[in-house]
Short mmCIF file of C-alpha atoms in Angstrom, two decimals:
data_model
loop_
_atom_site.label_atom_id
_atom_site.label_comp_id
_atom_site.label_asym_id
_atom_site.label_seq_id
_atom_site.Cartn_x
_atom_site.Cartn_y
_atom_site.Cartn_z
CA UNK C 1 9.28 8.79 -1.55
CA UNK C 2 6.78 9.67 -2.95
CA UNK C 3 6.76 13.78 -4.28
CA UNK C 4 4.24 15.49 -2.75
CA UNK C 5 5.00 18.94 -3.98
CA UNK C 6 0.79 20.16 -5.10
CA UNK C 7 -1.90 18.02 -3.14
CA UNK C 8 -5.31 17.02 -5.61
CA UNK C 9 -8.18 16.10 -4.15
CA UNK C 10 -9.61 13.57 -6.03
CA UNK C 11 -13.66 14.16 -4.60
CA UNK C 12 -16.13 11.99 -4.65
CA UNK C 13 -19.56 12.66 -6.39
CA UNK C 14 -22.93 12.06 -5.77
CA UNK C 15 -22.21 9.46 -8.92
CA UNK C 16 -19.40 6.58 -8.38
CA UNK C 17 -18.80 5.34 -3.82
CA UNK C 18 -15.31 5.78 -2.92
CA UNK C 19 -14.16 3.96 0.32
CA UNK C 20 -16.86 4.93 3.03
CA UNK C 21 -17.58 8.14 1.10
CA UNK C 22 -21.69 8.54 2.49
CA UNK C 23 -23.93 8.87 -0.09
CA UNK C 24 -27.64 10.55 -0.54
CA UNK C 25 -28.80 7.43 -3.49
CA UNK C 26 -30.27 5.05 -1.69
CA UNK C 27 -29.17 1.10 -2.68
CA UNK C 28 -31.46 -0.75 -4.17
CA UNK C 29 -33.70 -3.26 -2.70
CA UNK C 30 -32.50 -6.72 -3.34
CA UNK C 31 -34.44 -9.72 -3.94
CA UNK C 32 -34.15 -13.43 -3.02
CA UNK C 33 -32.85 -15.71 -6.05
CA UNK C 34 -30.85 -19.39 -5.94
CA UNK C 35 -28.18 -20.32 -8.63
CA UNK C 36 -29.35 -23.75 -10.06
CA UNK C 37 -27.55 -26.27 -11.40
CA UNK C 38 -23.77 -24.96 -11.18
CA UNK C 39 -21.48 -24.55 -7.68
CA UNK C 40 -21.00 -20.24 -8.60
CA UNK C 41 -20.00 -18.71 -5.10
CA UNK C 42 -21.57 -15.16 -5.04
CA UNK C 43 -20.23 -11.83 -3.48
CA UNK C 44 -20.88 -9.16 -1.82
CA UNK C 45 -21.27 -6.02 -4.22
CA UNK C 46 -19.22 -3.37 -2.30
CA UNK C 47 -15.56 -2.00 -3.00
CA UNK C 48 -12.85 -4.45 -3.20
CA UNK C 49 -15.43 -7.04 -4.39
CA UNK C 50 -13.88 -9.98 -6.51
CA UNK C 51 -16.16 -10.30 -9.57
CA UNK C 52 -14.77 -13.04 -11.17
CA UNK C 53 -13.73 -16.90 -10.20
CA UNK C 54 -9.82 -17.26 -11.58
CA UNK C 55 -8.83 -13.62 -12.03
CA UNK C 56 -7.63 -10.34 -9.50
CA UNK C 57 -10.40 -8.05 -10.84
CA UNK C 58 -12.18 -6.32 -8.28
CA UNK C 59 -14.50 -3.25 -7.63
CA UNK C 60 -12.43 -0.35 -7.33
CA UNK C 61 -15.67 2.10 -7.71
CA UNK C 62 -19.34 1.60 -7.66
CA UNK C 63 -22.11 3.73 -8.03
CA UNK C 64 -24.09 3.62 -4.25
CA UNK C 65 -27.68 1.78 -5.74
CA UNK C 66 -25.67 -1.01 -6.14
CA UNK C 67 -24.13 -1.26 -2.46
CA UNK C 68 -24.65 -4.06 -0.73
CA UNK C 69 -26.59 -6.08 -3.74
CA UNK C 70 -25.61 -10.32 -4.07
CA UNK C 71 -23.45 -10.99 -7.16
CA UNK C 72 -22.30 -14.24 -8.62
CA UNK C 73 -18.85 -15.49 -8.90
CA UNK C 74 -18.89 -16.35 -12.55
CA UNK C 75 -15.80 -17.34 -14.33
CA UNK C 76 -13.88 -15.06 -16.52
CA UNK C 77 -15.52 -15.15 -19.76
CA UNK C 78 -17.24 -17.43 -19.71
CA UNK C 79 -19.72 -19.31 -22.53
CA UNK C 80 -22.05 -21.14 -19.83
CA UNK C 81 -25.54 -20.16 -19.54
CA UNK C 82 -26.82 -19.27 -15.34
CA UNK C 83 -29.58 -20.65 -14.36
CA UNK C 84 -31.56 -19.18 -11.97
CA UNK C 85 -35.22 -19.41 -9.86
CA UNK C 86 -36.81 -16.45 -8.12
CA UNK C 87 -39.82 -16.59 -5.51
CA UNK C 88 -41.33 -12.79 -7.09
CA UNK C 89 -40.95 -11.07 -10.22
CA UNK C 90 -37.16 -9.84 -9.85
CA UNK C 91 -34.56 -7.72 -12.08
CA UNK C 92 -31.37 -9.18 -12.54
CA UNK C 93 -28.73 -6.43 -12.37
CA UNK C 94 -26.04 -7.24 -14.86
CA UNK C 95 -22.85 -4.75 -15.96
CA UNK C 96 -21.20 -5.05 -19.49
CA UNK C 97 -18.26 -4.11 -20.46
CA UNK C 98 -17.97 -1.06 -23.25
CA UNK C 99 -15.23 -2.34 -25.19
CA UNK C 100 -16.40 -6.56 -24.53
CA UNK C 101 -19.16 -8.40 -26.66
CA UNK C 102 -21.86 -9.42 -24.69
CA UNK C 103 -24.86 -10.56 -25.06
CA UNK C 104 -26.62 -8.38 -22.57
CA UNK C 105 -25.77 -5.38 -24.57
CA UNK C 106 -28.43 -7.16 -27.71
CA UNK C 107 -31.41 -8.51 -25.01
CA UNK C 108 -34.18 -6.71 -25.87
CA UNK C 109 -35.42 -6.33 -22.05
CA UNK C 110 -32.34 -5.52 -21.06
CA UNK C 111 -32.90 -1.56 -19.61
CA UNK C 112 -30.07 0.40 -19.57
CA UNK C 113 -29.83 2.51 -16.26
CA UNK C 114 -26.48 3.47 -15.34
CA UNK C 115 -23.96 4.66 -17.52
CA UNK C 116 -20.63 4.01 -16.38
CA UNK C 117 -22.06 2.37 -13.31
CA UNK C 118 -18.76 0.89 -11.06
CA UNK C 119 -15.17 0.57 -11.66
CA UNK C 120 -13.45 -3.05 -11.86
CA UNK C 121 -9.86 -3.72 -12.30
CA UNK C 122 -7.75 -3.63 -15.40
CA UNK C 123 -11.26 -3.92 -17.84
CA UNK C 124 -13.02 -0.68 -18.80
CA UNK C 125 -15.99 1.23 -18.04
CA UNK C 126 -19.13 -0.92 -17.08
CA UNK C 127 -22.68 -0.51 -18.15
CA UNK C 128 -25.26 -1.46 -15.64
CA UNK C 129 -28.30 -2.84 -17.28
CA UNK C 130 -31.42 -4.36 -15.59
CA UNK C 131 -33.31 -7.61 -17.17
CA UNK C 132 -36.48 -8.24 -15.80
CA UNK C 133 -38.22 -12.23 -14.86
CA UNK C 134 -41.40 -13.55 -13.63
CA UNK C 135 -41.10 -15.53 -10.45
CA UNK C 136 -40.00 -18.93 -11.63
CA UNK C 137 -36.54 -20.83 -13.25
CA UNK C 138 -34.98 -18.88 -16.01
CA UNK C 139 -31.79 -19.07 -18.24
CA UNK C 140 -30.61 -16.02 -18.72
CA UNK C 141 -26.80 -16.32 -21.60
CA UNK C 142 -24.39 -14.67 -19.82
CA UNK C 143 -21.90 -15.09 -22.44
CA UNK C 144 -18.71 -13.15 -22.78
CA UNK C 145 -17.78 -10.73 -20.62
CA UNK C 146 -20.12 -9.66 -17.94
CA UNK C 147 -20.47 -9.51 -14.14
CA UNK C 148 -24.07 -10.48 -12.48
CA UNK C 149 -23.99 -8.15 -9.67
CA UNK C 150 -27.19 -8.47 -7.83
CA UNK C 151 -30.93 -9.37 -8.17
CA UNK C 152 -33.55 -6.79 -7.14
CA UNK C 153 -37.29 -6.70 -6.49
CA UNK C 154 -39.35 -5.82 -9.69
CA UNK C 155 -41.02 -3.17 -8.25
CA UNK C 156 -38.09 -0.83 -7.94
CA UNK C 157 -37.54 2.26 -9.51
CA UNK C 158 -35.12 2.90 -11.93
CA UNK C 159 -33.82 6.14 -13.05
CA UNK C 160 -31.15 5.96 -16.10
CA UNK C 161 -27.82 8.27 -15.44
CA UNK C 162 -24.30 8.60 -15.78
CA UNK C 163 -22.61 7.42 -12.35
CA UNK C 164 -19.27 8.86 -13.70
CA UNK C 165 -17.17 5.24 -12.33
CA UNK C 166 -14.06 5.58 -14.61
CA UNK C 167 -12.40 3.43 -16.47
CA UNK C 168 -10.95 0.53 -14.95
CA UNK C 169 -8.14 0.55 -16.80
CA UNK C 170 -6.43 2.86 -15.33
CA UNK C 171 -6.09 0.25 -11.97
CA UNK C 172 -3.10 -1.71 -14.22
CA UNK C 173 -1.96 -4.02 -13.22
CA UNK C 174 -5.22 -5.72 -10.76
CA UNK C 175 -4.37 -6.99 -7.73
CA UNK C 176 -5.23 -8.97 -5.24
CA UNK C 177 -7.04 -7.40 -1.86
CA UNK C 178 -7.08 -9.96 1.26
CA UNK C 179 -10.32 -11.31 1.81
CA UNK C 180 -11.70 -10.63 -1.20
CA UNK C 181 -10.23 -13.76 -3.08
CA UNK C 182 -10.86 -16.53 -3.77
CA UNK C 183 -8.20 -17.85 -1.35
CA UNK C 184 -8.50 -17.58 2.04
CA UNK C 185 -6.99 -14.54 3.83
CA UNK C 186 -3.87 -15.00 5.65
CA UNK C 187 -4.52 -12.12 7.70
CA UNK C 188 -8.06 -11.47 9.50
CA UNK C 189 -8.12 -7.97 10.15
CA UNK C 190 -9.76 -8.02 13.57
CA UNK C 191 -9.61 -4.10 15.02
CA UNK C 192 -7.92 -1.68 16.19
CA UNK C 193 -8.08 2.56 15.84
CA UNK C 194 -11.05 4.41 14.70
CA UNK C 195 -8.96 7.77 15.17
CA UNK C 196 -5.28 8.54 14.89
CA UNK C 197 -2.88 7.44 17.75
CA UNK C 198 -0.68 10.38 17.34
CA UNK C 199 -2.20 13.38 16.32
CA UNK C 200 -2.19 17.20 15.75
CA UNK C 201 -1.89 18.86 19.14
CA UNK C 202 -1.30 15.59 21.02
CA UNK C 203 1.48 16.10 23.68
CA UNK C 204 4.64 15.77 21.70
CA UNK C 205 3.47 16.83 18.27
CA UNK C 206 4.49 20.54 19.06
CA UNK C 207 6.86 21.99 16.61
CA UNK C 208 6.04 19.24 14.21
CA UNK C 209 4.31 20.79 11.39
CA UNK C 210 3.27 18.04 8.87
CA UNK C 211 3.28 15.47 10.91
CA UNK C 212 4.63 11.54 10.25
CA UNK C 213 5.32 9.47 7.65
CA UNK C 214 7.46 6.26 7.65
CA UNK C 215 10.55 4.03 9.85
CA UNK C 216 10.01 1.52 12.68
CA UNK C 217 8.02 0.08 15.84
CA UNK C 218 9.97 -3.20 17.42
CA UNK C 219 9.03 -4.16 20.76
CA UNK C 220 11.71 -4.56 23.49
CA UNK C 221 9.71 -6.22 26.92
CA UNK C 222 6.06 -5.30 27.23
CA UNK C 223 7.32 -1.40 25.38
CA UNK C 224 6.84 -0.30 22.28
CA UNK C 225 9.60 2.33 20.29
CA UNK C 226 8.54 3.86 17.29
CA UNK C 227 11.09 5.88 15.59
CA UNK C 228 8.81 8.20 12.95
CA UNK C 229 10.22 10.78 10.08
CA UNK C 230 9.14 13.63 11.55
CA UNK C 231 7.79 15.91 9.12
CA UNK C 232 9.07 19.39 10.83
CA UNK C 233 9.33 22.03 8.61
CA UNK C 234 8.70 25.46 10.00
CA UNK C 235 6.06 28.03 11.00
CA UNK C 236 5.01 29.97 8.36
CA UNK C 237 6.76 27.92 5.80
CA UNK C 238 5.28 26.23 2.83
CA UNK C 239 4.02 22.75 3.73
CA UNK C 240 6.71 20.96 1.06
CA UNK C 241 9.31 22.18 3.34
CA UNK C 242 7.70 19.72 5.78
CA UNK C 243 9.26 16.78 4.24
CA UNK C 244 12.61 18.43 3.54
CA UNK C 245 13.49 19.74 7.28
CA UNK C 246 13.05 16.75 8.98
CA UNK C 247 13.64 14.64 12.22
CA UNK C 248 13.90 11.13 13.19
CA UNK C 249 12.14 10.83 16.40
CA UNK C 250 12.02 8.28 19.23
CA UNK C 251 8.25 7.72 20.65
CA UNK C 252 7.42 4.81 23.37
CA UNK C 253 4.18 3.51 24.48
CA UNK C 254 3.17 0.72 26.63
CA UNK C 255 -0.04 -0.05 24.36
CA UNK C 256 0.90 1.01 20.99
CA UNK C 257 -2.34 3.93 21.27
CA UNK C 258 -0.96 6.07 23.59
CA UNK C 259 2.00 7.49 22.51
CA UNK C 260 5.41 10.02 24.71
CA UNK C 261 7.63 11.34 22.84
CA UNK C 262 11.27 11.05 24.53
CA UNK C 263 13.87 12.68 22.06
CA UNK C 264 15.56 13.41 18.28
CA UNK C 265 17.50 10.78 17.17
CA UNK C 266 18.68 12.54 14.21
CA UNK C 267 17.75 16.67 12.77
CA UNK C 268 18.46 16.93 8.89
CA UNK C 269 19.81 20.49 8.15
CA UNK C 270 16.32 21.00 5.70
CA UNK C 271 19.04 23.07 3.40
CA UNK C 272 18.15 22.46 -0.66
CA UNK C 273 21.11 21.81 -3.42
CA UNK C 274 22.79 24.59 -5.37
CA UNK C 275 23.99 21.97 -8.07
CA UNK C 276 21.79 19.67 -10.15
CA UNK C 277 23.83 16.99 -10.18
CA UNK C 278 24.89 14.20 -6.81
CA UNK C 279 27.88 16.86 -6.32
CA UNK C 280 29.68 17.01 -3.24
CA UNK C 281 28.72 20.91 -2.87
CA UNK C 282 25.21 20.05 -2.17
CA UNK C 283 24.58 19.33 1.52
CA UNK C 284 23.63 15.42 1.43
CA UNK C 285 21.81 15.33 4.39
CA UNK C 286 19.21 17.79 3.06
CA UNK C 287 16.42 15.43 4.38
CA UNK C 288 17.04 12.56 6.56
CA UNK C 289 14.11 10.12 6.28
CA UNK C 290 13.13 5.92 6.98
CA UNK C 291 15.24 4.81 10.67
CA UNK C 292 15.31 1.53 10.84
CA UNK C 293 16.71 0.15 14.05
CA UNK C 294 18.21 -3.26 14.38
CA UNK C 295 19.53 -5.11 17.28
CA UNK C 296 23.16 -6.04 16.78
CA UNK C 297 23.02 -9.28 19.35
CA UNK C 298 27.18 -10.07 17.89
CA UNK C 299 27.81 -6.76 18.95
CA UNK C 300 24.95 -5.99 21.80
CA UNK C 301 24.37 -2.79 20.60
CA UNK C 302 21.36 -1.36 18.79
CA UNK C 303 22.44 -0.39 14.83
CA UNK C 304 20.30 2.16 13.42
CA UNK C 305 19.92 2.28 9.46
CA UNK C 306 19.10 5.38 8.10
CA UNK C 307 18.41 7.73 4.34
CA UNK C 308 20.04 11.39 3.67
CA UNK C 309 18.66 12.84 1.05
CA UNK C 310 19.82 15.72 -1.53
CA UNK C 311 16.80 17.88 -1.86
CA UNK C 312 16.34 20.09 -4.91
CA UNK C 313 13.89 22.65 -4.74
CA UNK C 314 13.30 23.13 -8.99
CA UNK C 315 13.59 19.24 -10.76
CA UNK C 316 11.34 15.93 -9.91
CA UNK C 317 12.11 14.03 -7.80
CA UNK C 318 12.91 17.18 -5.48
CA UNK C 319 14.52 14.46 -2.91
CA UNK C 320 17.99 13.02 -4.67
CA UNK C 321 20.50 10.89 -4.43
CA UNK C 322 19.73 8.94 -1.60
CA UNK C 323 22.31 7.52 1.25
CA UNK C 324 21.90 5.14 3.76
CA UNK C 325 24.01 5.52 6.73
CA UNK C 326 24.52 3.61 10.06
CA UNK C 327 24.62 4.07 13.50
CA UNK C 328 25.15 2.94 16.78
CA UNK C 329 23.97 3.53 19.89
CA UNK C 330 26.59 3.93 22.64
CA UNK C 331 25.03 2.39 25.54
CA UNK C 332 25.44 -1.60 25.13
CA UNK C 333 22.54 -4.00 25.74
CA UNK C 334 19.08 -4.27 24.01
CA UNK C 335 17.38 -1.50 26.60
CA UNK C 336 20.33 0.95 24.95
CA UNK C 337 17.61 1.42 21.76
CA UNK C 338 16.50 4.58 23.42
CA UNK C 339 19.96 6.39 22.31
CA UNK C 340 22.39 8.45 22.07
CA UNK C 341 23.64 6.82 18.59
CA UNK C 342 26.67 7.71 16.90
CA UNK C 343 27.20 7.61 13.04
CA UNK C 344 29.59 5.23 11.60
CA UNK C 345 29.81 5.49 7.82
CA UNK C 346 27.38 5.57 4.64
CA UNK C 347 26.76 1.27 3.56
CA UNK C 348 25.23 2.27 0.61
CA UNK C 349 24.96 5.24 -1.96
CA UNK C 350 24.62 6.61 -5.61
CA UNK C 351 27.71 5.51 -7.69
CA UNK C 352 29.62 3.20 -9.70
CA UNK C 353 28.02 -0.18 -8.73
CA UNK C 354 24.09 2.34 -8.85
CA UNK C 355 21.78 0.46 -11.78
CA UNK C 356 19.49 2.99 -13.88
CA UNK C 357 16.65 1.75 -12.88
CA UNK C 358 17.67 3.27 -8.57
CA UNK C 359 17.14 6.26 -10.79
CA UNK C 360 17.56 10.33 -9.19
CA UNK C 361 16.12 9.26 -5.71
CA UNK C 362 17.89 6.13 -5.06
CA UNK C 363 18.98 4.92 -3.14
CA UNK C 364 15.87 5.14 -1.53
CA UNK C 365 15.58 3.34 1.66
CA UNK C 366 17.33 0.48 2.82
CA UNK C 367 16.25 -2.65 5.69
CA UNK C 368 18.86 -5.62 6.67
CA UNK C 369 17.75 -8.88 7.69
CA UNK C 370 19.69 -12.60 8.41
CA UNK C 371 18.73 -15.51 6.13
CA UNK C 372 21.58 -17.85 7.38
CA UNK C 373 24.26 -17.81 9.77
CA UNK C 374 26.78 -15.86 7.98
CA UNK C 375 24.81 -13.80 5.16
CA UNK C 376 22.25 -11.42 5.33
CA UNK C 377 20.26 -9.78 2.76
CA UNK C 378 19.02 -5.82 2.57
CA UNK C 379 16.12 -4.16 0.56
CA UNK C 380 17.02 -1.07 -0.75
CA UNK C 381 15.26 0.85 -2.87
CA UNK C 382 15.12 2.81 -6.16
CA UNK C 383 12.88 5.55 -7.93
CA UNK C 384 12.19 8.22 -10.52
CA UNK C 385 14.19 5.73 -13.06
CA UNK C 386 16.63 6.49 -15.21
CA UNK C 387 16.36 4.18 -18.88
CA UNK C 388 19.76 4.61 -19.50
CA UNK C 389 22.59 6.77 -18.27
CA UNK C 390 22.11 9.25 -20.92
CA UNK C 391 18.90 10.70 -19.11
CA UNK C 392 21.58 11.44 -15.69
CA UNK C 393 21.16 13.65 -13.74
CA UNK C 394 17.10 15.32 -14.68
CA UNK C 395 15.63 13.38 -17.09
CA UNK C 396 13.90 10.66 -14.76
CA UNK C 397 10.33 8.17 -15.36
CA UNK C 398 8.12 6.77 -13.02
CA UNK C 399 8.69 3.87 -10.97
CA UNK C 400 9.35 2.99 -6.98
CA UNK C 401 11.61 -0.17 -6.77
CA UNK C 402 13.66 -2.22 -4.19
CA UNK C 403 16.16 -4.67 -5.08
CA UNK C 404 18.71 -6.70 -2.60
CA UNK C 405 22.27 -6.34 -1.04
CA UNK C 406 24.08 -8.80 0.51
CA UNK C 407 26.38 -8.76 2.95
CA UNK C 408 28.37 -11.68 5.68
CA UNK C 409 27.36 -8.96 8.77
CA UNK C 410 25.46 -6.22 9.44
CA UNK C 411 28.31 -3.77 9.46
CA UNK C 412 29.06 -4.17 5.56
CA UNK C 413 30.27 -3.98 3.13
CA UNK C 414 27.03 -4.29 1.43
CA UNK C 415 27.06 -5.44 -2.25
CA UNK C 416 24.13 -4.91 -4.61
CA UNK C 417 23.04 -8.38 -6.24
CA UNK C 418 22.83 -8.97 -10.30
CA UNK C 419 20.20 -8.29 -12.73
CA UNK C 420 18.82 -12.00 -12.52
CA UNK C 421 17.15 -10.69 -9.25
CA UNK C 422 17.02 -6.70 -8.72
CA UNK C 423 14.61 -5.28 -9.51
CA UNK C 424 11.98 -7.30 -7.39
CA UNK C 425 9.30 -7.08 -9.34
CA UNK C 426 7.16 -10.61 -8.20
CA UNK C 427 5.45 -8.02 -5.68
CA UNK C 428 4.86 -5.54 -7.59
CA UNK C 429 5.69 -4.85 -11.82
CA UNK C 430 7.14 -0.91 -10.53
CA UNK C 431 6.02 0.36 -6.81
CA UNK C 432 6.90 -0.81 -3.96
CA UNK C 433 8.48 1.82 -0.87
CA UNK C 434 9.68 0.88 2.40
CA UNK C 435 9.93 -3.05 2.83
CA UNK C 436 10.08 -3.77 6.33
CA UNK C 437 11.02 -7.58 6.90
CA UNK C 438 10.23 -10.21 10.13
CA UNK C 439 9.52 -14.00 10.27
CA UNK C 440 6.38 -15.68 10.71
CA UNK C 441 6.20 -18.93 13.27
CA UNK C 442 7.14 -21.49 11.04
CA UNK C 443 10.29 -18.70 9.60
CA UNK C 444 8.80 -17.83 6.65
CA UNK C 445 9.68 -13.61 5.66
CA UNK C 446 7.47 -11.87 5.59
CA UNK C 447 7.81 -8.24 4.22
CA UNK C 448 5.54 -5.58 5.05
CA UNK C 449 5.24 -2.38 2.45
CA UNK C 450 3.28 0.76 0.83
CA UNK C 451 1.65 -0.46 -1.53
CA UNK C 452 1.17 3.12 -3.20
CA UNK C 453 -1.19 6.23 -3.20
CA UNK C 454 -4.20 6.53 -5.35
CA UNK C 455 -4.22 10.43 -5.70
CA UNK C 456 -1.04 12.16 -7.13
CA UNK C 457 -2.35 11.00 -10.26
CA UNK C 458 -1.35 7.56 -9.54
CA UNK C 459 -3.84 4.88 -9.77
CA UNK C 460 -2.38 2.49 -7.08
CA UNK C 461 -4.25 -0.21 -4.32
CA UNK C 462 -3.39 2.45 -1.72
CA UNK C 463 -3.50 -0.02 1.09
CA UNK C 464 -0.37 -1.45 3.22
CA UNK C 465 1.07 -4.75 1.67
CA UNK C 466 2.88 -7.56 2.36
CA UNK C 467 4.68 -10.52 0.39
CA UNK C 468 6.17 -13.92 1.69
CA UNK C 469 9.23 -15.89 0.88
CA UNK C 470 10.18 -19.05 1.87
CA UNK C 471 14.18 -17.88 1.29
CA UNK C 472 14.20 -14.07 2.07
CA UNK C 473 15.22 -13.88 -1.47
CA UNK C 474 11.73 -14.74 -3.91
CA UNK C 475 9.14 -12.93 -3.46
CA UNK C 476 5.42 -13.23 -4.02
CA UNK C 477 3.04 -11.31 -5.33
CA UNK C 478 1.82 -8.17 -2.79
CA UNK C 479 -1.22 -8.86 -1.21
CA UNK C 480 -3.66 -5.91 -0.10
CA UNK C 481 -5.02 -5.23 3.74
CA UNK C 482 -8.38 -3.11 3.30
CA UNK C 483 -8.37 -2.78 6.87
CA UNK C 484 -10.78 0.42 6.52
CA UNK C 485 -13.19 -2.68 6.01
CA UNK C 486 -12.82 -3.44 9.67
CA UNK C 487 -11.93 0.55 11.30
CA UNK C 488 -13.21 3.67 10.79
CA UNK C 489 -11.36 5.17 7.41
CA UNK C 490 -9.86 8.69 8.94
CA UNK C 491 -7.59 8.57 6.04
CA UNK C 492 -7.62 9.57 2.32
CA UNK C 493 -4.41 7.92 1.18
CA UNK C 494 -2.96 4.91 2.68
CA UNK C 495 1.23 5.06 3.61
CA UNK C 496 3.49 3.34 5.71
CA UNK C 497 3.54 0.35 7.89
CA UNK C 498 6.25 0.44 10.43
CA UNK C 499 5.85 -2.86 11.82
CA UNK C 500 4.32 -6.62 12.17
CA UNK C 501 4.83 -7.06 15.58
CA UNK C 502 3.53 -10.16 17.14
CA UNK C 503 1.47 -10.17 20.49
CA UNK C 504 0.45 -13.58 21.56
CA UNK C 505 -2.22 -16.18 19.85
CA UNK C 506 -1.43 -15.39 16.36
CA UNK C 507 -2.09 -11.58 16.61
CA UNK C 508 0.16 -8.85 15.18
CA UNK C 509 0.32 -5.41 15.73
CA UNK C 510 1.11 -2.87 12.53
CA UNK C 511 1.62 0.90 13.12
CA UNK C 512 0.82 3.05 9.78
CA UNK C 513 1.48 6.31 8.56
CA UNK C 514 -1.64 7.65 6.55
CA UNK C 515 -2.43 11.16 5.02
CA UNK C 516 -5.65 12.81 5.30
CA UNK C 517 -5.75 15.16 2.31
CA UNK C 518 -7.40 18.50 3.81
CA UNK C 519 -4.35 18.73 6.70
CA UNK C 520 -1.51 18.89 6.52
CA UNK C 521 -0.78 17.47 9.72
CA UNK C 522 -0.08 13.59 8.78
CA UNK C 523 -0.95 11.40 11.73
CA UNK C 524 0.25 7.52 12.91
CA UNK C 525 -2.77 4.73 12.98
CA UNK C 526 -2.89 1.10 14.48
CA UNK C 527 -4.48 -2.26 13.77
CA UNK C 528 -4.64 -5.60 14.61
CA UNK C 529 -4.59 -8.62 12.67
CA UNK C 530 -4.81 -12.07 13.01
CA UNK C 531 -2.38 -15.13 11.46
CA UNK C 532 -4.32 -17.72 10.05
CA UNK C 533 -2.07 -20.77 9.79
CA UNK C 534 -4.34 -22.62 7.80
CA UNK C 535 -3.65 -20.61 4.80
CA UNK C 536 -0.22 -19.55 5.32
CA UNK C 537 0.40 -23.32 4.94
CA UNK C 538 -1.50 -23.58 1.67
CA UNK C 539 0.21 -20.20 0.38
CA UNK C 540 3.38 -21.70 0.86
CA UNK C 541 2.41 -24.68 -0.88
CA UNK C 542 2.65 -22.41 -4.31
CA UNK C 543 5.08 -20.17 -3.44
#
């Protein structure tokens, strides 16, 4: 888990629009136009807009004046002129990258109207120019690297200002946002709750100071069962302790909206370490996270896989040397999901078989899934990697990675795969957290996971993500789900999806944890998505 000790809140100013933030500066009024002699597609200039064909660059910040204009999706770095037809006098709005050559800068009629007017992932600062044109058909020289963001009416008043949008190179590597790229979206976001489904003050949240984080939701019959990490903490103790003294709760619902807390499955000790290394003198169950229930049909029992940490008060990351435990339901059958559970033992832990990429935090999560009659694979993770073992135990870098282990049964033993597979960087080169695997109707494996925050010094997509696999071994590049395009964004930082549950008619339920930085309590949300089988077939051809 990402360390959250000091929270830095990035406030959107009047200069640069973030997400669904409201802003006093009105949008410019668009004018209609027609593209002549080419088949370029258009896009709506808004957050996540995909501005170039054949690339992954997308808008992550924009000045409010630009929002809602109709841009033109040019090829990345084209030398082909653009011909446009106007029915009235207009101004063409073009974004020009400061560290790239573009003929727009040399155009004497081009007026600089917005310095740092928008941010496009993986590219430098963007200045916005307005170029006047009369009624009729005109050829616009767009050679070099620039983006046509829209066309506005000629009488629009344009006042120069610095919109203060940041450097797009901070968002590197670039990433694919579902529904905003050249490909068909695999999932359509069809709605969900516009506010948290489990929030502070609701029944069952008593004694939970800091809200929730990852875990898993499963459905048994017509009832949902949620096993979140409860950031319990203590009254009167600093917020950081919420993620040290944790619980695993069991909640149920008939609609994934109204939840009832049933019991506590596990309770962490909340005891800080007394040494800085991975030492048995430390309490190795100081914090407990990421409970993953899996039904074992052979044993006719629920198995629970969960993470137990050593917690150091001073060394980053404070959650260190994770160990994955397995427990079993005492009650047989699928109805035994509510427990009680008994601990069986540790299945994977730091040791001689660890690799430096697992870092100080690894093993930091685990999720098993079946790939054949006698073979299981399991995602396990690490974070704050060591460059070499000489850096152990304190000198760690940054990165949140996953790898695969294999076993002939859910009981284990689990063996890490070798360096030809691990770590898996095809999903994202340095951030994948808490993947949960299921299968789509055609048997394709899908992993949903935390795609990384925008905040705490990071510039990650700030969306939940998914990856596909034909065999459970090789995984595709992540696609990120911008659910705030269909539900009200009540969070600042998106965190962990706890499920992708089929509901029939290709509709799926996702329950997720997210953070409102203005509050100590981290709520849970819910959203519905619909699978596009045609898009899935096209995607599989490229895997």
